[in-house]
Amino acid sequence: MPTAMYPGSFDPVTRGHLDIIQRSAKMFDHLIVAVLNNSAKTPLFTVEERVEMLKECCADIPNVEVRSFDGLTVNFAKQNNATVMVRGLRAVTDFENEIQLAHTNNALMPGIETVFLATSIEWSYLSSTIVREAAHYHQDVSKFVTPNVEKALDKKIGEGKV
């Protein structure tokens, strides 16, 4: 089976992301969860913090590797012999953007395939932005994130960063 890659910013990782990771891990021998270090954005969590949170969340999935990268996703895929890109879809609006990215990735790296997974219905509304916003206003986000992520969010709130 090919190596697959699930790229994203994961700021923070949500139960929706974990749903896609768990399901993808069953489909591929090796899944690289690739955490984007995007210098054009100001994330809540550093790339190192996001990698650590994901490693803890995925510790019980033996074929998942969490790594960070910057630059083009296809270049990172090529460096890691990944031939499949996994993308989660919540709604039709996600598809419009994701299909454009899939075609661009294939044009830049012929042979890379994109697999779209519909997010499970229970997480179809969830995004990292929603989690950050709810945490900012001191709402209970435990249903959206794992305990380690909730703890990290609480710490950021205490520091006044959310």
PDB file of N, CA, C and O in Angstrom, residues 31-65:
ATOM      1  N   LEU A  31       0.736   6.447   7.435  1.00  0.00           N
ATOM      2  CA  LEU A  31       0.100   7.757   7.307  1.00  0.00           C
ATOM      3  C   LEU A  31       0.970   8.795   7.997  1.00  0.00           C
ATOM      4  O   LEU A  31       1.259   8.679   9.181  1.00  0.00           O
ATOM      5  N   ILE A  32       1.381   9.785   7.233  1.00  0.00           N
ATOM      6  CA  ILE A  32       2.134  10.908   7.791  1.00  0.00           C
ATOM      7  C   ILE A  32       1.146  12.047   8.023  1.00  0.00           C
ATOM      8  O   ILE A  32       0.505  12.521   7.081  1.00  0.00           O
ATOM      9  N   VAL A  33       1.010  12.454   9.267  1.00  0.00           N
ATOM     10  CA  VAL A  33       0.220  13.635   9.580  1.00  0.00           C
ATOM     11  C   VAL A  33       1.212  14.791   9.519  1.00  0.00           C
ATOM     12  O   VAL A  33       2.140  14.873  10.324  1.00  0.00           O
ATOM     13  N   ALA A  34       1.026  15.641   8.514  1.00  0.00           N
ATOM     14  CA  ALA A  34       1.992  16.693   8.202  1.00  0.00           C
ATOM     15  C   ALA A  34       1.467  18.039   8.696  1.00  0.00           C
ATOM     16  O   ALA A  34       0.476  18.554   8.193  1.00  0.00           O
ATOM     17  N   VAL A  35       2.150  18.586   9.686  1.00  0.00           N
ATOM     18  CA  VAL A  35       1.735  19.838  10.317  1.00  0.00           C
ATOM     19  C   VAL A  35       2.433  20.997   9.621  1.00  0.00           C
ATOM     20  O   VAL A  35       3.661  21.106   9.653  1.00  0.00           O
ATOM     21  N   LEU A  36       1.635  21.845   9.003  1.00  0.00           N
ATOM     22  CA  LEU A  36       2.156  22.959   8.229  1.00  0.00           C
ATOM     23  C   LEU A  36       2.645  24.083   9.126  1.00  0.00           C
ATOM     24  O   LEU A  36       1.928  24.555  10.005  1.00  0.00           O
ATOM     25  N   ASN A  37       3.859  24.514   8.869  1.00  0.00           N
ATOM     26  CA  ASN A  37       4.426  25.694   9.502  1.00  0.00           C
ATOM     27  C   ASN A  37       4.323  26.811   8.472  1.00  0.00           C
ATOM     28  O   ASN A  37       5.188  26.954   7.620  1.00  0.00           O
ATOM     29  N   ASN A  38       3.230  27.547   8.520  1.00  0.00           N
ATOM     30  CA  ASN A  38       2.947  28.577   7.526  1.00  0.00           C
ATOM     31  C   ASN A  38       3.378  29.933   8.071  1.00  0.00           C
ATOM     32  O   ASN A  38       2.722  30.495   8.947  1.00  0.00           O
ATOM     33  N   SER A  39       4.456  30.468   7.540  1.00  0.00           N
ATOM     34  CA  SER A  39       4.986  31.741   8.029  1.00  0.00           C
ATOM     35  C   SER A  39       4.067  32.915   7.706  1.00  0.00           C
ATOM     36  O   SER A  39       4.201  33.990   8.281  1.00  0.00           O
ATOM     37  N   ALA A  40       3.108  32.721   6.807  1.00  0.00           N
ATOM     38  CA  ALA A  40       2.180  33.790   6.448  1.00  0.00           C
ATOM     39  C   ALA A  40       1.053  33.928   7.473  1.00  0.00           C
ATOM     40  O   ALA A  40       0.326  34.915   7.452  1.00  0.00           O
ATOM     41  N   LYS A  41       0.901  32.953   8.354  1.00  0.00           N
ATOM     42  CA  LYS A  41      -0.161  32.986   9.354  1.00  0.00           C
ATOM     43  C   LYS A  41       0.441  33.105  10.750  1.00  0.00           C
ATOM     44  O   LYS A  41       1.592  32.751  10.979  1.00  0.00           O
ATOM     45  N   THR A  42      -0.365  33.579  11.672  1.00  0.00           N
ATOM     46  CA  THR A  42       0.038  33.632  13.076  1.00  0.00           C
ATOM     47  C   THR A  42      -0.829  32.642  13.836  1.00  0.00           C
ATOM     48  O   THR A  42      -1.942  32.971  14.262  1.00  0.00           O
ATOM     49  N   PRO A  43      -0.354  31.417  13.990  1.00  0.00           N
ATOM     50  CA  PRO A  43      -1.167  30.399  14.671  1.00  0.00           C
ATOM     51  C   PRO A  43      -1.206  30.633  16.179  1.00  0.00           C
ATOM     52  O   PRO A  43      -0.345  31.319  16.741  1.00  0.00           O
ATOM     53  N   LEU A  44      -2.193  30.060  16.813  1.00  0.00           N
ATOM     54  CA  LEU A  44      -2.294  30.119  18.263  1.00  0.00           C
ATOM     55  C   LEU A  44      -1.173  29.295  18.893  1.00  0.00           C
ATOM     56  O   LEU A  44      -0.516  29.725  19.825  1.00  0.00           O
ATOM     57  N   PHE A  45      -0.940  28.090  18.337  1.00  0.00           N
ATOM     58  CA  PHE A  45       0.079  27.188  18.860  1.00  0.00           C
ATOM     59  C   PHE A  45       1.275  27.166  17.920  1.00  0.00           C
ATOM     60  O   PHE A  45       1.107  27.222  16.695  1.00  0.00           O
ATOM     61  N   THR A  46       2.456  27.036  18.491  1.00  0.00           N
ATOM     62  CA  THR A  46       3.650  26.893  17.655  1.00  0.00           C
ATOM     63  C   THR A  46       3.573  25.558  16.920  1.00  0.00           C
ATOM     64  O   THR A  46       2.822  24.656  17.331  1.00  0.00           O
ATOM     65  N   VAL A  47       4.357  25.419  15.881  1.00  0.00           N
ATOM     66  CA  VAL A  47       4.366  24.155  15.148  1.00  0.00           C
ATOM     67  C   VAL A  47       4.813  23.021  16.063  1.00  0.00           C
ATOM     68  O   VAL A  47       4.283  21.917  16.003  1.00  0.00           O
ATOM     69  N   GLU A  48       5.754  23.297  16.948  1.00  0.00           N
ATOM     70  CA  GLU A  48       6.225  22.273  17.889  1.00  0.00           C
ATOM     71  C   GLU A  48       5.109  21.839  18.840  1.00  0.00           C
ATOM     72  O   GLU A  48       4.970  20.651  19.126  1.00  0.00           O
ATOM     73  N   GLU A  49       4.330  22.796  19.318  1.00  0.00           N
ATOM     74  CA  GLU A  49       3.213  22.465  20.213  1.00  0.00           C
ATOM     75  C   GLU A  49       2.161  21.630  19.479  1.00  0.00           C
ATOM     76  O   GLU A  49       1.636  20.657  20.040  1.00  0.00           O
ATOM     77  N   ARG A  50       1.875  21.997  18.235  1.00  0.00           N
ATOM     78  CA  ARG A  50       0.882  21.247  17.459  1.00  0.00           C
ATOM     79  C   ARG A  50       1.362  19.828  17.176  1.00  0.00           C
ATOM     80  O   ARG A  50       0.584  18.879  17.260  1.00  0.00           O
ATOM     81  N   VAL A  51       2.642  19.681  16.863  1.00  0.00           N
ATOM     82  CA  VAL A  51       3.202  18.341  16.633  1.00  0.00           C
ATOM     83  C   VAL A  51       3.087  17.505  17.900  1.00  0.00           C
ATOM     84  O   VAL A  51       2.661  16.343  17.860  1.00  0.00           O
ATOM     85  N   GLU A  52       3.441  18.075  19.034  1.00  0.00           N
ATOM     86  CA  GLU A  52       3.380  17.334  20.297  1.00  0.00           C
ATOM     87  C   GLU A  52       1.950  16.928  20.646  1.00  0.00           C
ATOM     88  O   GLU A  52       1.712  15.809  21.093  1.00  0.00           O
ATOM     89  N   MET A  53       1.001  17.843  20.447  1.00  0.00           N
ATOM     90  CA  MET A  53      -0.400  17.497  20.727  1.00  0.00           C
ATOM     91  C   MET A  53      -0.857  16.342  19.844  1.00  0.00           C
ATOM     92  O   MET A  53      -1.493  15.404  20.320  1.00  0.00           O
ATOM     93  N   LEU A  54      -0.515  16.412  18.561  1.00  0.00           N
ATOM     94  CA  LEU A  54      -0.903  15.343  17.641  1.00  0.00           C
ATOM     95  C   LEU A  54      -0.227  14.025  17.980  1.00  0.00           C
ATOM     96  O   LEU A  54      -0.852  12.964  17.911  1.00  0.00           O
ATOM     97  N   LYS A  55       1.049  14.073  18.342  1.00  0.00           N
ATOM     98  CA  LYS A  55       1.743  12.838  18.717  1.00  0.00           C
ATOM     99  C   LYS A  55       1.049  12.178  19.900  1.00  0.00           C
ATOM    100  O   LYS A  55       0.879  10.957  19.924  1.00  0.00           O
ATOM    101  N   GLU A  56       0.645  12.973  20.867  1.00  0.00           N
ATOM    102  CA  GLU A  56      -0.053  12.416  22.025  1.00  0.00           C
ATOM    103  C   GLU A  56      -1.416  11.852  21.615  1.00  0.00           C
ATOM    104  O   GLU A  56      -1.797  10.762  22.032  1.00  0.00           O
ATOM    105  N   CYS A  57      -2.125  12.583  20.761  1.00  0.00           N
ATOM    106  CA  CYS A  57      -3.451  12.123  20.301  1.00  0.00           C
ATOM    107  C   CYS A  57      -3.364  10.843  19.475  1.00  0.00           C
ATOM    108  O   CYS A  57      -4.296  10.041  19.479  1.00  0.00           O
ATOM    109  N   CYS A  58      -2.273  10.662  18.760  1.00  0.00           N
ATOM    110  CA  CYS A  58      -2.125   9.523  17.837  1.00  0.00           C
ATOM    111  C   CYS A  58      -1.223   8.417  18.383  1.00  0.00           C
ATOM    112  O   CYS A  58      -0.893   7.473  17.650  1.00  0.00           O
ATOM    113  N   ALA A  59      -0.851   8.513  19.639  1.00  0.00           N
ATOM    114  CA  ALA A  59       0.104   7.574  20.225  1.00  0.00           C
ATOM    115  C   ALA A  59      -0.332   6.114  20.107  1.00  0.00           C
ATOM    116  O   ALA A  59       0.505   5.219  20.002  1.00  0.00           O
ATOM    117  N   ASP A  60      -1.629   5.874  20.082  1.00  0.00           N
ATOM    118  CA  ASP A  60      -2.123   4.494  20.026  1.00  0.00           C
ATOM    119  C   ASP A  60      -2.390   4.006  18.596  1.00  0.00           C
ATOM    120  O   ASP A  60      -2.960   2.934  18.407  1.00  0.00           O
ATOM    121  N   ILE A  61      -1.965   4.777  17.610  1.00  0.00           N
ATOM    122  CA  ILE A  61      -2.144   4.366  16.212  1.00  0.00           C
ATOM    123  C   ILE A  61      -0.746   4.112  15.642  1.00  0.00           C
ATOM    124  O   ILE A  61      -0.042   5.053  15.269  1.00  0.00           O
ATOM    125  N   PRO A  62      -0.329   2.849  15.579  1.00  0.00           N
ATOM    126  CA  PRO A  62       1.073   2.535  15.284  1.00  0.00           C
ATOM    127  C   PRO A  62       1.580   2.958  13.901  1.00  0.00           C
ATOM    128  O   PRO A  62       2.770   3.209  13.746  1.00  0.00           O
ATOM    129  N   ASN A  63       0.721   3.068  12.923  1.00  0.00           N
ATOM    130  CA  ASN A  63       1.194   3.397  11.575  1.00  0.00           C
ATOM    131  C   ASN A  63       1.094   4.888  11.246  1.00  0.00           C
ATOM    132  O   ASN A  63       1.224   5.290  10.100  1.00  0.00           O
ATOM    133  N   VAL A  64       0.894   5.710  12.281  1.00  0.00           N
ATOM    134  CA  VAL A  64       0.816   7.158  12.085  1.00  0.00           C
ATOM    135  C   VAL A  64       2.100   7.811  12.589  1.00  0.00           C
ATOM    136  O   VAL A  64       2.562   7.537  13.688  1.00  0.00           O
ATOM    137  N   GLU A  65       2.641   8.664  11.739  1.00  0.00           N
ATOM    138  CA  GLU A  65       3.831   9.442  12.066  1.00  0.00           C
ATOM    139  C   GLU A  65       3.448  10.915  11.953  1.00  0.00           C
ATOM    140  O   GLU A  65       2.805  11.320  10.986  1.00  0.00           O
TER     141      GLU A  65
END
